[in-house]
Amino acid sequence: FVSHATEQIKRFCTRAIWVENATVKLIGDPSIVTDKYLDNLVPKESINDSTAQTRQTNGKLARIIDFSLNNSKIKTFDSLEITLTYEVFDENLSDMLVGVAIFDNEKNYIFGPNTYLDNYRIETEKGIHTLKYLLPKVNLLSGKYSFDVGIFTDKGIVNIDYINNISSFTIENEYFTEGKYYLEHEWA
């Protein structure tokens, strides 16, 4: 079965082969092979990787030191834990907040909570602090996703330190549904 119809390949095949310019690029599970094929179709300037990382900062007040994931490859419904380390240099940042945003491979904004909106008090005293951010059940479907992270004041209006594309993760699944997100649902 030769096709560019990725949903049909997922639906009817038990193995898939991605061929490009007479070269085999990947062989394996149809969902994984077709998802990687589709990710490859996204224009290179849209792909979120470490080479596209940019930073806007006022390093005199506070800065992000480290951002790490417990896993960079997960399945839909898995948890994802982020550890963020930041340093505060100014003693008058009592209204400081941290925000973490998730984007898909085409830089569509998926989700962007912050500690102010979630009414979560973070450490703002001078020094180095660590913050854990847990997504207990990721309802995104297969694809590559990236994170932006920022430190702000004034309810998110004033940017202190902001890093685009600080990290990324990939969701790989066997074929079980279609779309970009999984929504809880029932049939009756």
Short mmCIF file of C-alpha atoms in Angstrom, two decimals:
data_model
loop_
_atom_site.label_atom_id
_atom_site.label_comp_id
_atom_site.label_asym_id
_atom_site.label_seq_id
_atom_site.Cartn_x
_atom_site.Cartn_y
_atom_site.Cartn_z
CA PHE A 1 0.00 0.00 0.00
CA VAL A 2 1.75 3.19 -1.17
CA SER A 3 0.16 6.42 0.00
CA HIS A 4 0.60 9.89 1.49
CA ALA A 5 -2.71 9.40 3.35
CA THR A 6 -1.20 9.00 6.81
CA GLU A 7 -4.49 8.23 8.58
CA GLN A 8 -5.10 5.32 6.20
CA ILE A 9 -1.58 4.03 6.79
CA LYS A 10 -2.19 4.19 10.55
CA ARG A 11 -5.57 2.50 10.17
CA PHE A 12 -4.69 -0.37 7.85
CA CYS A 13 -0.98 -1.14 8.16
CA THR A 14 1.01 -2.98 10.82
CA ARG A 15 4.39 -1.59 9.64
CA ALA A 16 5.31 1.47 7.62
CA ILE A 17 8.29 2.55 5.55
CA TRP A 18 9.06 6.20 4.88
CA VAL A 19 10.92 6.58 1.60
CA GLU A 20 12.34 9.92 0.48
CA ASN A 21 14.42 10.45 -2.67
CA ALA A 22 14.80 6.68 -3.13
CA THR A 23 16.22 6.37 0.40
CA VAL A 24 14.55 4.59 3.33
CA LYS A 25 14.30 7.18 6.12
CA LEU A 26 12.45 5.09 8.74
CA ILE A 27 10.79 1.68 9.18
CA GLY A 28 8.51 0.77 12.07
CA ASP A 29 5.19 1.34 13.77
CA PRO A 30 2.82 3.15 11.35
CA SER A 31 1.89 5.85 13.90
CA ILE A 32 5.48 6.70 14.73
CA VAL A 33 6.68 6.63 11.12
CA THR A 34 3.80 8.77 9.80
CA ASP A 35 4.06 11.26 12.69
CA LYS A 36 7.78 11.74 12.02
CA TYR A 37 7.01 12.09 8.30
CA LEU A 38 4.41 14.79 9.04
CA ASP A 39 6.80 16.61 11.40
CA ASN A 40 9.34 16.62 8.58
CA LEU A 41 6.85 18.44 6.31
CA VAL A 42 6.75 21.48 8.61
CA PRO A 43 8.94 24.28 7.22
CA LYS A 44 12.34 24.21 8.93
CA GLU A 45 11.96 27.75 10.28
CA SER A 46 8.87 26.61 12.25
CA ILE A 47 10.53 23.67 13.94
CA ASN A 48 11.19 24.26 17.61
CA ASP A 49 14.68 23.10 18.47
CA SER A 50 17.57 24.37 20.49
CA THR A 51 19.02 26.26 17.52
CA ALA A 52 15.93 28.47 17.46
CA GLN A 53 16.24 29.39 21.14
CA THR A 54 16.16 33.11 21.86
CA ARG A 55 16.29 35.04 25.12
CA GLN A 56 14.99 38.44 26.21
CA THR A 57 16.31 39.40 29.59
CA ASN A 58 16.87 42.03 32.22
CA GLY A 59 19.52 39.99 34.03
CA LYS A 60 19.89 42.56 36.82
CA LEU A 61 16.63 41.51 38.51
CA ALA A 62 16.30 37.74 38.06
CA ARG A 63 17.17 35.04 35.55
CA ILE A 64 16.33 31.48 34.62
CA ILE A 65 19.29 29.19 35.31
CA ASP A 66 17.99 25.75 34.32
CA PHE A 67 14.92 24.08 32.82
CA SER A 68 14.77 20.29 32.65
CA LEU A 69 12.17 17.63 31.84
CA ASN A 70 11.86 14.24 33.53
CA ASN A 71 11.31 12.73 30.06
CA SER A 72 11.56 14.09 26.52
CA LYS A 73 9.54 11.23 24.93
CA ILE A 74 6.12 10.35 26.32
CA LYS A 75 2.75 8.91 25.30
CA THR A 76 -0.62 10.64 25.47
CA PHE A 77 -1.91 10.60 29.10
CA ASP A 78 1.60 10.28 30.59
CA SER A 79 2.72 12.80 33.16
CA LEU A 80 5.45 15.32 32.51
CA GLU A 81 7.48 17.05 35.21
CA ILE A 82 9.53 20.17 34.71
CA THR A 83 12.18 21.42 37.12
CA LEU A 84 12.93 25.11 36.81
CA THR A 85 15.79 26.82 38.63
CA TYR A 86 15.95 30.60 38.79
CA GLU A 87 18.01 33.21 40.58
CA VAL A 88 16.71 36.43 42.09
CA PHE A 89 19.16 39.35 42.36
CA ASP A 90 16.77 42.12 43.45
CA GLU A 91 15.21 42.20 46.91
CA ASN A 92 12.06 44.05 45.74
CA LEU A 93 10.41 41.48 43.44
CA SER A 94 7.54 40.40 45.66
CA ASP A 95 5.11 40.35 42.71
CA MET A 96 7.33 38.13 40.54
CA LEU A 97 5.72 35.22 38.65
CA VAL A 98 6.87 32.34 36.47
CA GLY A 99 5.08 31.24 33.30
CA VAL A 100 5.55 28.14 31.16
CA ALA A 101 4.00 27.97 27.69
CA ILE A 102 3.60 24.96 25.41
CA PHE A 103 3.66 25.27 21.61
CA ASP A 104 3.16 22.69 18.88
CA ASN A 105 5.61 22.11 16.03
CA GLU A 106 4.09 24.95 13.98
CA LYS A 107 4.41 27.36 16.93
CA ASN A 108 0.67 27.32 17.71
CA TYR A 109 0.11 28.33 21.34
CA ILE A 110 -1.30 25.31 23.19
CA PHE A 111 -1.28 26.19 26.89
CA GLY A 112 0.31 28.86 29.04
CA PRO A 113 -0.34 28.94 32.77
CA ASN A 114 1.65 31.01 35.22
CA THR A 115 2.05 31.10 38.97
CA TYR A 116 0.04 34.33 39.30
CA LEU A 117 -3.02 33.00 37.44
CA ASP A 118 -2.82 29.73 39.38
CA ASN A 119 -2.49 31.68 42.65
CA TYR A 120 0.73 29.84 43.50
CA ARG A 121 3.26 31.78 45.56
CA ILE A 122 6.86 31.32 44.43
CA GLU A 123 10.06 32.19 46.27
CA THR A 124 11.04 35.79 45.48
CA GLU A 125 13.79 36.34 48.05
CA LYS A 126 17.30 37.03 46.82
CA GLY A 127 19.05 33.76 45.93
CA ILE A 128 18.63 30.57 43.89
CA HIS A 129 15.28 28.76 43.93
CA THR A 130 13.83 25.62 42.35
CA LEU A 131 10.26 25.25 41.16
CA LYS A 132 8.55 22.02 40.08
CA TYR A 133 5.81 22.13 37.44
CA LEU A 134 3.79 18.96 36.93
CA LEU A 135 1.45 18.07 34.08
CA PRO A 136 -0.17 14.94 35.60
CA LYS A 137 -1.97 13.86 32.41
CA VAL A 138 -0.88 15.24 29.04
CA ASN A 139 -3.88 15.05 26.68
CA LEU A 140 -1.96 16.05 23.57
CA LEU A 141 -1.69 13.58 20.70
CA SER A 142 1.39 12.56 18.72
CA GLY A 143 3.83 15.26 17.66
CA LYS A 144 6.68 17.48 18.77
CA TYR A 145 6.03 20.25 21.30
CA SER A 146 8.23 22.95 22.79
CA PHE A 147 8.33 25.12 25.89
CA ASP A 148 8.88 28.82 26.41
CA VAL A 149 9.54 29.98 29.97
CA GLY A 150 9.52 33.40 31.53
CA ILE A 151 9.85 35.41 34.71
CA PHE A 152 7.62 38.48 34.93
CA THR A 153 6.34 41.12 37.34
CA ASP A 154 3.20 43.26 37.42
CA LYS A 155 0.79 40.34 36.75
CA GLY A 156 2.77 39.28 33.70
CA ILE A 157 3.13 42.66 32.03
CA VAL A 158 6.82 43.33 32.68
CA ASN A 159 9.26 40.77 31.27
CA ILE A 160 12.34 40.06 33.38
CA ASP A 161 13.67 36.95 31.61
CA TYR A 162 12.04 35.03 28.75
CA ILE A 163 13.48 32.08 26.81
CA ASN A 164 11.83 30.80 23.62
CA ASN A 165 12.20 27.10 22.79
CA ILE A 166 14.03 26.29 26.00
CA SER A 167 13.18 22.60 25.71
CA SER A 168 11.02 20.21 23.71
CA PHE A 169 9.30 16.88 24.06
CA THR A 170 7.77 14.37 21.66
CA ILE A 171 4.60 12.34 22.06
CA GLU A 172 4.61 9.01 20.24
CA ASN A 173 1.60 6.69 20.27
CA GLU A 174 0.16 3.73 18.54
CA TYR A 175 -2.85 4.74 16.45
CA PHE A 176 -5.89 5.10 18.72
CA THR A 177 -7.59 8.35 17.70
CA GLU A 178 -7.21 11.37 15.43
CA GLY A 179 -6.60 15.08 15.92
CA LYS A 180 -4.21 17.14 18.09
CA TYR A 181 -5.82 16.77 21.55
CA TYR A 182 -7.63 14.02 23.38
CA LEU A 183 -10.92 15.12 24.91
CA GLU A 184 -12.72 12.95 27.45
CA HIS A 185 -15.85 11.61 25.75
CA GLU A 186 -18.57 8.98 25.91
CA TRP A 187 -20.82 7.24 23.41
CA ALA A 188 -24.45 6.50 24.29
#
